[in-house]
Amino acid sequence: MNMLVTPASPTTPNGTTRPQVRIVIVGHVDHGKSTLVGRLLHETGSLPDGKLEMLKAVSARRGMPFEWSFLLDALQTERDQGITIDTTQIRFRTNSRDIVLIDAPGHAEFLRNMITGASQADGAVLIIDALEGVRDQTRRHGYLLHLLGVKQVAIVVNKMDRVDFSADRFKAISDEISAHLSGLGVTPTAVIPISARDGDGVADRTDRIGWYKGPTVVEALDRLEPARPLEALALRLPVQAIYKFDARRIVAGRIESGSLKAGDEIVIMPAGKIAKIKTVESWPVTPVAGRQGAGRSVGVTLDRELFIERGDIVAHAGTAPRETRRLRARIFWLHDKPLAKGDQLLVRCGPKESRATVVAIEKAVDPGELESSENKAIGRNHVGEIDISLSNPIATDPYNENPRTGRLVIEIAGRIAGGGLVLSVDAGQRAVPVDIVPVESALRPDERSARYQHNGAVVWLTGLPASGKSTLAKALERRLFSNGGSPILLDGDTLRAGLNSDLGFSAADRSENIRRLAEVATHLARNGHIAIVAAVSPAREDRATARRIADTFREIHVATPADVCEERDPKGHYKKARAGALASFTGIGNDYEAPQAAELVIDTSKRTVAEAADEIERMLKTSGVLFDEAVDLAANI
Amino acid sequence: MDHLDQLEAQSIYIFREAFARLKKIALLWSLGKDSNVMIWLARKAFFGKMPFPALHVDTGKKFPEMYRFRDHYGKEWDLDLRVEPCPPIDAVDPTLPPAARSAARKTEGLKMALAKYGFDGLIAGIRRDEEATRAKERVFSPRGLEGNWDVRDQPPEFWDHFNASPPQGAHLRIHPILHWTEADIWAYTKRENIPIIPLYLAKNGKRYRSLGDQDITNPVNSTASSIDEILIELEQTKVPERAGRALDHETEDAFERLRVAGYL
């Protein structure tokens, strides 16, 4: 069955090579946004056949005069209430470019929708009613454009027919809005008098505005530039994920700025680990040669195995972002409950998320009024400057150095509640960047393998308390050692007495406990030892992290039934927990997540210790950790 | 980077966010041009392997060519294909007009599949330029417990930050090609040499611009018998893409009602 359609000619005859500009239309409610959009679509011949007739018929049926805004207010509720509820996107073409028009609602209640639309725009049209003049929402929208980094703003003074096309009225409004915007650092690209309903100034200059010599709306749109490429800035590749679908370990993400290619020396922030890009992977053809620039979603492999997490940033050494636990941000707040000092939040900076606390509120203001200012809390639809302290270090840039990475959003109860710009970064105590170059062992892995008759590995025993993990681990340690190997026991409780004595039993601390165990075990394994870890490690995700960290990971589920474990209770923990004296004890509750695909499952109520150790030894042999007597060591070099 | 490169990079970004932030997702494969491009993009995002199931909610009324396509490429692309049936027409809201009612079977089938597998994210191939209510969609669009879409209370999306925490038992719709147009889909299909169902190409002066169920989809007048000719036709036509979809024309709000209830 052949369904492939072979391309008939090498060129694509559609207009996809024309520059595309995304423009948001904003302004106070009822100042005429949807009308202008409807009119623009009509004037540029962008309406489908029959659309106008259909809407005219709908209007007639409802006994309403036809409005251009009906074109966009497609939702029933919107037509019923006569307002635009949500942002929508419509395409049309001018002489020189394709335009994506983002129509954003002006109603204060739907400010979040306006932000959703405007945050995707390259430029903006800010519309003002000639009769009403500059209103709160006009100023709020002007401020938001500034906050979102939209620098190209064309001002349209609409409904000029309502003020008899008065040049004086136009000038007064023009002066007021220009002053407001330049106070925010935004210079309007044009100020245009129009009547959207009648078409004056939209595509044509009419006699009624004969005194106006500037561009029409269509001409002004034609002059807006597409977003500038960000390749000139330093490399920022925020890590979305690490994929290990096959033998490759691919670091995937989108290049937000700068560029990269195979062979580049890179640093992974915030940890400051150094590596080289080995390949740039792709599909269906891989690897990819040549430099990959900002905007590309890529995957890279590195020349060494480093522990990398979602949210880390890949940068070039020397131009890495700062590592911080504290930053100042200018934010726009959308949540019903005002944001106050001491509030606990979730902050997202690209793919990185961190719990955070509001340390200080420096400024809080309603951008619609501007004169009222306080600094106790930031109310809904207000802006403010806040200091945030983060529970995990993150790597980020101030917005004025990198607009792509210097952005953040704040989440409350799983929903975006606000967002804004990183103003400054209070870099941590560490020197920046931290130039950690791992020192390699003097011995090669094969030299150790030859002596010990095994490869390095992490053997991870997980199971309920008193399931027999430590007993089994010690028997295995003795067995391997007797055979000339180099086993090392890492018991969870033992390490909690020292290395991990700063950790408690919260979910986050438990994860960190497992991560450290895995890092230590992996270090030993890389140096040829068999690290035997005995730890309850109740969370599946934590064990998955451990597996990711380790190069060779063998998981053994010590699946002794819960009642047997409790009956044994050698440390008396079950008894204490039953008596309520031991909080967060795994075993009594239901928080143990059994492995789904362990390399081996052992029930110690049905096996002697020696039998169990035999089974483990067999598994290690068949899975290539332990060598059978005669091994061609040369094959391992 | 040209226009198609930009669209592709953005879609891949969205796929990777969905895979990283949700626990159990599936891609809705309707076998049409858009969802085929989506599968292609997913394989790009994950380096050849789509690491989640392709879900075909089957009304049983697709064209034979579509079933052949599914069975062939489901294997060739190594998809984890799940075919799920829809309930009979009697089980669907009788107040809907006939074509919309027929289409609503798919909404019900979708709900059954959601309940069966417990997906918290469904990747769907809708585009903003297809239809007015779709233009108002978010990239990550939360659905209520009944699969319903609350258009009046959509969470904000700042830049490329998406809301990815559905309430317990609810799910998210993820729209990785929301920003593409019909012409983009064809130009990309051609550039990447993605297989298509031949029903899209004109035969005897007719072709399908949009493929749905046999009983509610009609071909449009066209002489475009290659992708190049389709692209030229799209440059010139003023006929909307869904002109051949009966349900869009029954009443003014039939489609909106369907979508609010959970339809794609």
Short mmCIF file of C-alpha atoms in Angstrom, two decimals, chain A residues 136-523:
data_model
loop_
_atom_site.label_atom_id
_atom_site.label_comp_id
_atom_site.label_asym_id
_atom_site.label_seq_id
_atom_site.Cartn_x
_atom_site.Cartn_y
_atom_site.Cartn_z
CA ASP A 136 -8.10 53.09 33.24
CA GLN A 137 -8.08 50.03 31.08
CA THR A 138 -6.16 51.88 28.35
CA ARG A 139 -3.42 52.64 30.85
CA ARG A 140 -3.53 49.11 32.27
CA HIS A 141 -3.13 47.63 28.81
CA GLY A 142 -0.32 50.05 28.00
CA TYR A 143 1.43 48.93 31.15
CA LEU A 144 0.91 45.26 30.36
CA LEU A 145 2.39 45.64 26.88
CA HIS A 146 5.43 47.15 28.54
CA LEU A 147 5.56 44.33 31.10
CA LEU A 148 5.22 41.65 28.44
CA GLY A 149 8.00 43.23 26.42
CA VAL A 150 5.85 44.29 23.45
CA LYS A 151 7.76 47.34 22.21
CA GLN A 152 6.05 48.20 18.91
CA VAL A 153 2.73 49.84 19.66
CA ALA A 154 0.51 51.62 17.15
CA ILE A 155 -2.16 53.85 18.71
CA VAL A 156 -5.55 54.08 17.03
CA VAL A 157 -7.98 56.82 18.04
CA ASN A 158 -11.35 55.37 17.05
CA LYS A 159 -14.85 56.79 16.64
CA MET A 160 -13.54 60.08 15.22
CA ASP A 161 -17.00 60.47 13.66
CA ARG A 162 -18.35 61.00 17.19
CA VAL A 163 -16.13 64.09 17.68
CA ASP A 164 -16.70 65.53 14.20
CA PHE A 165 -13.20 64.49 13.13
CA SER A 166 -11.76 67.20 15.36
CA ALA A 167 -7.99 67.53 14.92
CA ASP A 168 -7.77 69.23 18.34
CA ARG A 169 -9.50 66.36 20.13
CA PHE A 170 -7.19 63.92 18.33
CA LYS A 171 -4.10 65.87 19.38
CA ALA A 172 -5.16 66.00 23.04
CA ILE A 173 -5.59 62.22 23.19
CA SER A 174 -2.43 61.65 21.20
CA ASP A 175 -0.40 63.77 23.65
CA GLU A 176 -1.87 62.11 26.73
CA ILE A 177 -1.27 58.52 25.63
CA SER A 178 2.16 59.28 24.20
CA ALA A 179 3.22 60.78 27.53
CA HIS A 180 1.89 57.75 29.41
CA LEU A 181 3.66 55.26 27.16
CA SER A 182 6.97 57.10 26.98
CA GLY A 183 6.91 57.16 30.79
CA LEU A 184 7.00 53.36 30.52
CA GLY A 185 9.72 53.40 27.89
CA VAL A 186 7.42 52.63 24.95
CA THR A 187 7.39 54.92 21.90
CA PRO A 188 4.27 54.64 19.73
CA THR A 189 5.09 53.75 16.12
CA ALA A 190 2.07 55.78 14.93
CA VAL A 191 -1.02 57.54 16.26
CA ILE A 192 -3.89 57.19 13.78
CA PRO A 193 -7.34 58.82 13.76
CA ILE A 194 -10.02 56.45 12.41
CA SER A 195 -13.65 55.52 12.29
CA ALA A 196 -13.62 51.73 12.25
CA ARG A 197 -17.34 51.48 11.63
CA ASP A 198 -17.24 53.64 8.49
CA GLY A 199 -13.74 52.74 7.37
CA ASP A 200 -11.98 56.12 7.62
CA GLY A 201 -8.25 55.66 8.19
CA VAL A 202 -8.40 51.84 8.22
CA ALA A 203 -7.26 51.02 4.69
CA ASP A 204 -7.89 54.48 3.14
CA ARG A 205 -7.44 58.08 4.15
CA THR A 206 -10.81 59.76 3.61
CA ASP A 207 -11.66 63.44 3.16
CA ARG A 208 -13.15 63.52 6.65
CA ILE A 209 -9.66 63.16 8.11
CA GLY A 210 -7.98 65.14 5.33
CA TRP A 211 -5.83 66.95 7.92
CA TYR A 212 -4.11 63.71 8.91
CA LYS A 213 -0.93 62.90 6.97
CA GLY A 214 0.32 59.74 8.74
CA PRO A 215 -0.15 56.08 7.84
CA THR A 216 -3.47 54.20 7.75
CA VAL A 217 -3.93 51.25 10.09
CA VAL A 218 -3.06 48.81 7.30
CA GLU A 219 0.09 50.78 6.47
CA ALA A 220 1.08 50.90 10.13
CA LEU A 221 0.66 47.13 10.41
CA ASP A 222 2.76 46.72 7.29
CA ARG A 223 5.62 48.48 9.08
CA LEU A 224 5.67 46.33 12.23
CA GLU A 225 8.58 43.93 12.32
CA PRO A 226 8.48 40.20 13.09
CA ALA A 227 10.13 39.17 16.35
CA ARG A 228 13.89 39.52 16.13
CA PRO A 229 15.89 36.34 16.30
CA LEU A 230 17.63 35.86 19.62
CA GLU A 231 20.72 34.19 18.25
CA ALA A 232 22.99 37.09 19.10
CA LEU A 233 22.51 36.54 22.85
CA ALA A 234 24.35 33.97 24.98
CA LEU A 235 23.29 30.33 24.68
CA ARG A 236 20.37 29.32 26.88
CA LEU A 237 18.99 25.81 26.51
CA PRO A 238 16.57 25.12 29.37
CA VAL A 239 16.28 21.35 29.80
CA GLN A 240 12.75 20.05 29.30
CA ALA A 241 13.64 16.40 29.85
CA ILE A 242 16.29 13.70 29.61
CA TYR A 243 15.26 10.88 27.27
CA LYS A 244 16.65 7.38 27.38
CA PHE A 245 14.44 5.59 24.85
CA ASP A 246 17.42 3.69 23.46
CA ALA A 247 21.18 3.63 23.99
CA ARG A 248 21.35 7.42 23.71
CA ARG A 249 20.88 9.66 26.72
CA ILE A 250 19.42 12.78 25.12
CA VAL A 251 19.11 16.15 26.80
CA ALA A 252 16.06 17.76 25.18
CA GLY A 253 14.87 21.34 25.16
CA ARG A 254 14.33 24.47 23.13
CA ILE A 255 17.17 26.89 22.50
CA GLU A 256 15.79 30.15 23.90
CA SER A 257 18.76 32.23 22.82
CA GLY A 258 22.19 31.85 21.25
CA SER A 259 23.23 28.75 19.35
CA LEU A 260 25.12 25.49 19.78
CA LYS A 261 26.83 22.76 17.81
CA ALA A 262 28.57 19.45 18.42
CA GLY A 263 31.96 19.97 20.06
CA ASP A 264 30.92 23.02 22.11
CA GLU A 265 32.14 23.19 25.72
CA ILE A 266 29.09 23.72 27.88
CA VAL A 267 28.23 24.27 31.50
CA ILE A 268 25.07 22.97 33.15
CA MET A 269 23.58 25.43 35.61
CA PRO A 270 22.82 25.80 38.47
CA ALA A 271 25.19 22.96 39.45
CA GLY A 272 28.00 24.29 37.26
CA LYS A 273 28.97 20.92 35.82
CA ILE A 274 31.06 21.01 32.67
CA ALA A 275 30.82 18.81 29.59
CA LYS A 276 31.14 18.83 25.83
CA ILE A 277 28.30 18.41 23.35
CA LYS A 278 28.95 15.09 21.66
CA THR A 279 26.12 15.11 19.10
CA VAL A 280 22.97 16.97 18.20
CA GLU A 281 20.35 14.26 17.73
CA SER A 282 17.27 14.40 15.57
CA TRP A 283 14.78 12.30 13.64
CA PRO A 284 14.49 10.88 10.99
CA VAL A 285 18.07 11.90 10.21
CA THR A 286 20.66 11.92 12.98
CA PRO A 287 23.04 13.32 14.08
CA VAL A 288 22.58 16.85 12.77
CA ALA A 289 25.59 18.74 11.52
CA GLY A 290 25.99 22.47 11.81
CA ARG A 291 24.97 25.14 14.25
CA GLN A 292 21.47 25.15 15.77
CA GLY A 293 20.07 28.53 16.68
CA ALA A 294 17.48 30.13 18.95
CA GLY A 295 13.94 28.86 18.53
CA ARG A 296 14.93 25.29 17.64
CA SER A 297 13.73 22.39 19.74
CA VAL A 298 16.77 20.15 19.93
CA GLY A 299 18.28 17.13 21.65
CA VAL A 300 21.95 16.83 22.52
CA THR A 301 24.15 14.09 23.92
CA LEU A 302 27.14 14.87 26.13
CA ASP A 303 30.63 13.42 26.32
CA ARG A 304 30.17 12.36 29.93
CA GLU A 305 27.42 11.07 32.17
CA LEU A 306 26.27 13.90 34.37
CA PHE A 307 23.19 14.08 36.51
CA ILE A 308 20.98 16.61 34.76
CA GLU A 309 17.43 17.50 35.63
CA ARG A 310 14.46 19.18 33.99
CA GLY A 311 14.87 22.91 34.56
CA ASP A 312 18.66 22.97 34.40
CA ILE A 313 20.09 25.39 31.85
CA VAL A 314 22.74 24.45 29.32
CA ALA A 315 24.97 27.44 28.55
CA HIS A 316 28.44 28.12 27.25
CA ALA A 317 31.18 28.34 29.86
CA GLY A 318 31.96 32.00 30.48
CA THR A 319 28.50 33.25 29.59
CA ALA A 320 26.43 31.10 31.93
CA PRO A 321 23.36 32.43 33.75
CA ARG A 322 23.51 33.22 37.43
CA GLU A 323 22.64 30.67 40.09
CA THR A 324 20.38 32.08 42.73
CA ARG A 325 17.99 31.39 45.58
CA ARG A 326 16.69 34.90 45.64
CA LEU A 327 15.39 37.29 43.02
CA ARG A 328 13.41 40.46 42.52
CA ALA A 329 10.58 40.42 40.02
CA ARG A 330 8.03 42.82 38.60
CA ILE A 331 4.79 40.93 38.36
CA PHE A 332 1.22 41.27 37.25
CA TRP A 333 -1.23 39.66 39.66
CA LEU A 334 -4.41 37.90 38.45
CA HIS A 335 -5.56 35.91 41.46
CA ASP A 336 -8.62 36.85 43.53
CA LYS A 337 -6.67 36.76 46.75
CA PRO A 338 -4.07 39.53 46.99
CA LEU A 339 -0.43 38.49 47.07
CA ALA A 340 1.09 39.26 50.47
CA LYS A 341 4.42 39.06 52.20
CA GLY A 342 5.07 35.56 53.55
CA ASP A 343 2.89 33.85 50.94
CA GLN A 344 4.06 30.41 49.79
CA LEU A 345 4.02 29.94 46.05
CA LEU A 346 5.27 27.85 43.19
CA VAL A 347 7.49 29.75 40.80
CA ARG A 348 8.17 28.59 37.25
CA CYS A 349 11.09 29.94 35.33
CA GLY A 350 11.03 28.11 32.00
CA PRO A 351 10.80 24.38 32.76
CA LYS A 352 12.29 24.91 36.23
CA GLU A 353 9.90 24.97 39.13
CA SER A 354 10.66 25.84 42.70
CA ARG A 355 8.72 26.45 45.85
CA ALA A 356 9.12 30.04 46.94
CA THR A 357 8.24 32.53 49.63
CA VAL A 358 7.47 36.21 49.16
CA VAL A 359 10.09 37.93 51.31
CA ALA A 360 9.12 41.51 50.60
CA ILE A 361 6.66 43.56 48.60
CA GLU A 362 8.43 46.67 47.45
CA LYS A 363 5.73 48.27 45.40
CA ALA A 364 2.10 47.62 44.60
CA VAL A 365 0.10 49.71 42.25
CA ASP A 366 -3.00 49.69 40.06
CA PRO A 367 -1.64 50.50 36.62
CA GLY A 368 -5.03 51.91 35.69
CA GLU A 369 -4.78 54.70 38.22
CA LEU A 370 -1.08 54.84 39.01
CA GLU A 371 -1.44 57.47 41.74
CA SER A 372 -2.59 55.02 44.42
CA SER A 373 0.28 53.01 45.74
CA GLU A 374 0.82 50.77 48.72
CA ASN A 375 3.13 47.98 49.62
CA LYS A 376 1.33 45.53 51.84
CA ALA A 377 -0.22 43.31 49.21
CA ILE A 378 -0.73 43.19 45.45
CA GLY A 379 -4.40 43.07 44.52
CA ARG A 380 -6.01 41.39 41.56
CA ASN A 381 -5.12 43.06 38.25
CA HIS A 382 -2.47 45.17 39.98
CA VAL A 383 1.28 45.17 39.47
CA GLY A 384 4.09 45.12 41.96
CA GLU A 385 7.72 44.46 42.67
CA ILE A 386 8.49 41.58 44.98
CA ASP A 387 11.47 39.79 46.46
CA ILE A 388 11.20 36.02 46.30
CA SER A 389 13.22 33.43 48.14
CA LEU A 390 13.44 30.04 46.42
CA SER A 391 13.71 26.65 48.09
CA ASN A 392 15.86 25.29 45.26
CA PRO A 393 18.59 27.19 43.48
CA ILE A 394 17.71 28.13 39.92
CA ALA A 395 19.67 29.56 37.03
CA THR A 396 18.24 32.67 35.48
CA ASP A 397 19.01 36.03 33.90
CA PRO A 398 17.61 39.47 34.56
CA TYR A 399 15.04 40.35 31.92
CA ASN A 400 17.07 43.19 30.44
CA GLU A 401 19.91 40.76 29.72
CA ASN A 402 17.78 37.97 28.33
CA PRO A 403 14.05 38.49 27.71
CA ARG A 404 13.48 34.76 27.16
CA THR A 405 14.92 33.38 30.39
CA GLY A 406 14.19 36.45 32.51
CA ARG A 407 10.50 35.62 32.76
CA LEU A 408 8.56 33.78 35.39
CA VAL A 409 5.07 32.79 36.35
CA ILE A 410 3.60 32.15 39.76
CA GLU A 411 1.26 29.25 40.39
CA ILE A 412 -1.24 28.83 43.16
CA ALA A 413 -3.09 25.52 43.53
CA GLY A 414 -1.90 24.37 40.12
CA ARG A 415 -3.08 27.41 38.22
CA ILE A 416 -1.10 30.38 36.92
CA ALA A 417 -1.96 33.29 39.21
CA GLY A 418 0.51 35.88 37.97
CA GLY A 419 3.65 36.40 36.02
CA GLY A 420 6.30 38.88 35.17
CA LEU A 421 9.92 39.75 34.70
CA VAL A 422 13.07 39.03 36.65
CA LEU A 423 14.49 42.45 37.52
CA SER A 424 17.59 41.35 39.34
CA VAL A 425 19.23 38.23 40.62
CA ASP A 426 20.86 37.99 43.99
CA ALA A 427 23.54 35.50 43.04
CA GLY A 428 24.35 32.85 45.62
CA GLN A 429 27.52 32.58 47.66
CA ARG A 430 29.09 30.45 44.99
CA ALA A 431 31.48 31.89 42.45
CA VAL A 432 29.69 32.16 39.12
CA PRO A 433 29.83 29.97 37.21
CA VAL A 434 31.14 27.12 39.26
CA ASP A 435 33.80 25.55 37.21
CA ILE A 436 33.59 21.96 38.36
CA VAL A 437 35.60 19.61 36.21
CA PRO A 438 35.32 16.05 37.51
CA VAL A 439 38.73 14.50 38.11
CA GLU A 440 38.91 11.04 36.66
CA SER A 441 40.38 8.09 38.50
CA ALA A 442 43.96 7.06 37.78
CA LEU A 443 42.72 3.53 37.12
CA ARG A 444 40.77 2.37 34.11
CA PRO A 445 37.54 0.42 34.73
CA ASP A 446 38.99 -2.67 33.04
CA GLU A 447 41.98 -2.70 35.43
CA ARG A 448 39.58 -2.95 38.36
CA SER A 449 37.36 -5.48 36.61
CA ALA A 450 40.38 -7.70 36.04
CA ARG A 451 41.15 -7.71 39.74
CA TYR A 452 37.61 -8.06 41.11
CA GLN A 453 36.12 -10.30 38.41
CA HIS A 454 33.10 -8.02 38.11
CA ASN A 455 32.00 -4.70 36.72
CA GLY A 456 30.97 -1.82 38.88
CA ALA A 457 27.24 -1.75 39.66
CA VAL A 458 24.60 -0.41 41.99
CA VAL A 459 22.53 -3.19 43.54
CA TRP A 460 19.50 -1.57 45.12
CA LEU A 461 17.43 -3.45 47.70
CA THR A 462 14.04 -1.91 48.34
CA GLY A 463 11.21 -3.17 50.56
CA LEU A 464 9.22 -2.56 53.72
CA PRO A 465 11.02 -2.02 57.03
CA ALA A 466 12.07 -5.40 58.48
CA SER A 467 11.59 -7.16 55.15
CA GLY A 468 15.18 -8.41 55.43
CA LYS A 469 17.06 -5.95 53.24
CA SER A 470 20.01 -5.33 55.55
CA THR A 471 20.39 -9.02 56.41
CA LEU A 472 20.40 -9.91 52.75
CA ALA A 473 22.73 -7.04 51.87
CA LYS A 474 25.26 -8.20 54.46
CA ALA A 475 25.09 -11.81 53.26
CA LEU A 476 25.65 -10.63 49.71
CA GLU A 477 28.53 -8.41 50.78
CA ARG A 478 30.21 -11.37 52.54
CA ARG A 479 29.60 -13.66 49.53
CA LEU A 480 31.04 -11.28 46.94
CA PHE A 481 34.03 -10.43 49.11
CA SER A 482 34.86 -14.12 49.63
CA ASN A 483 34.98 -14.49 45.87
CA GLY A 484 37.56 -11.71 45.57
CA GLY A 485 35.14 -8.96 44.66
CA SER A 486 34.79 -5.48 46.07
CA PRO A 487 31.31 -5.01 47.53
CA ILE A 488 30.49 -1.98 49.69
CA LEU A 489 27.38 -1.76 51.83
CA LEU A 490 25.43 1.50 51.87
CA ASP A 491 22.69 1.08 54.42
CA GLY A 492 20.04 3.80 54.41
CA ASP A 493 19.97 4.10 58.20
CA THR A 494 23.75 4.22 58.47
CA LEU A 495 24.00 7.09 56.01
CA ARG A 496 21.21 8.95 57.77
CA ALA A 497 23.47 9.02 60.82
CA GLY A 498 26.11 11.02 58.97
CA LEU A 499 25.96 12.24 55.37
CA ASN A 500 22.20 12.67 55.51
CA SER A 501 21.77 13.73 59.13
CA ASP A 502 20.38 17.08 57.98
CA LEU A 503 17.38 15.37 56.36
CA GLY A 504 14.03 14.54 57.92
CA PHE A 505 11.17 12.44 56.63
CA SER A 506 9.13 14.85 54.50
CA ALA A 507 8.61 13.76 50.90
CA ALA A 508 11.20 16.29 49.71
CA ASP A 509 13.77 15.17 52.30
CA ARG A 510 13.16 11.52 51.46
CA SER A 511 13.77 12.26 47.79
CA GLU A 512 16.98 14.09 48.62
CA ASN A 513 18.05 11.18 50.85
CA ILE A 514 17.63 8.75 47.96
CA ARG A 515 19.35 11.11 45.52
CA ARG A 516 22.43 11.31 47.74
CA LEU A 517 22.49 7.54 48.28
CA ALA A 518 22.31 7.10 44.53
CA GLU A 519 25.09 9.63 43.89
CA VAL A 520 27.43 7.96 46.38
CA ALA A 521 26.57 4.47 45.10
CA THR A 522 27.13 5.56 41.52
CA HIS A 523 30.49 7.02 42.38
#
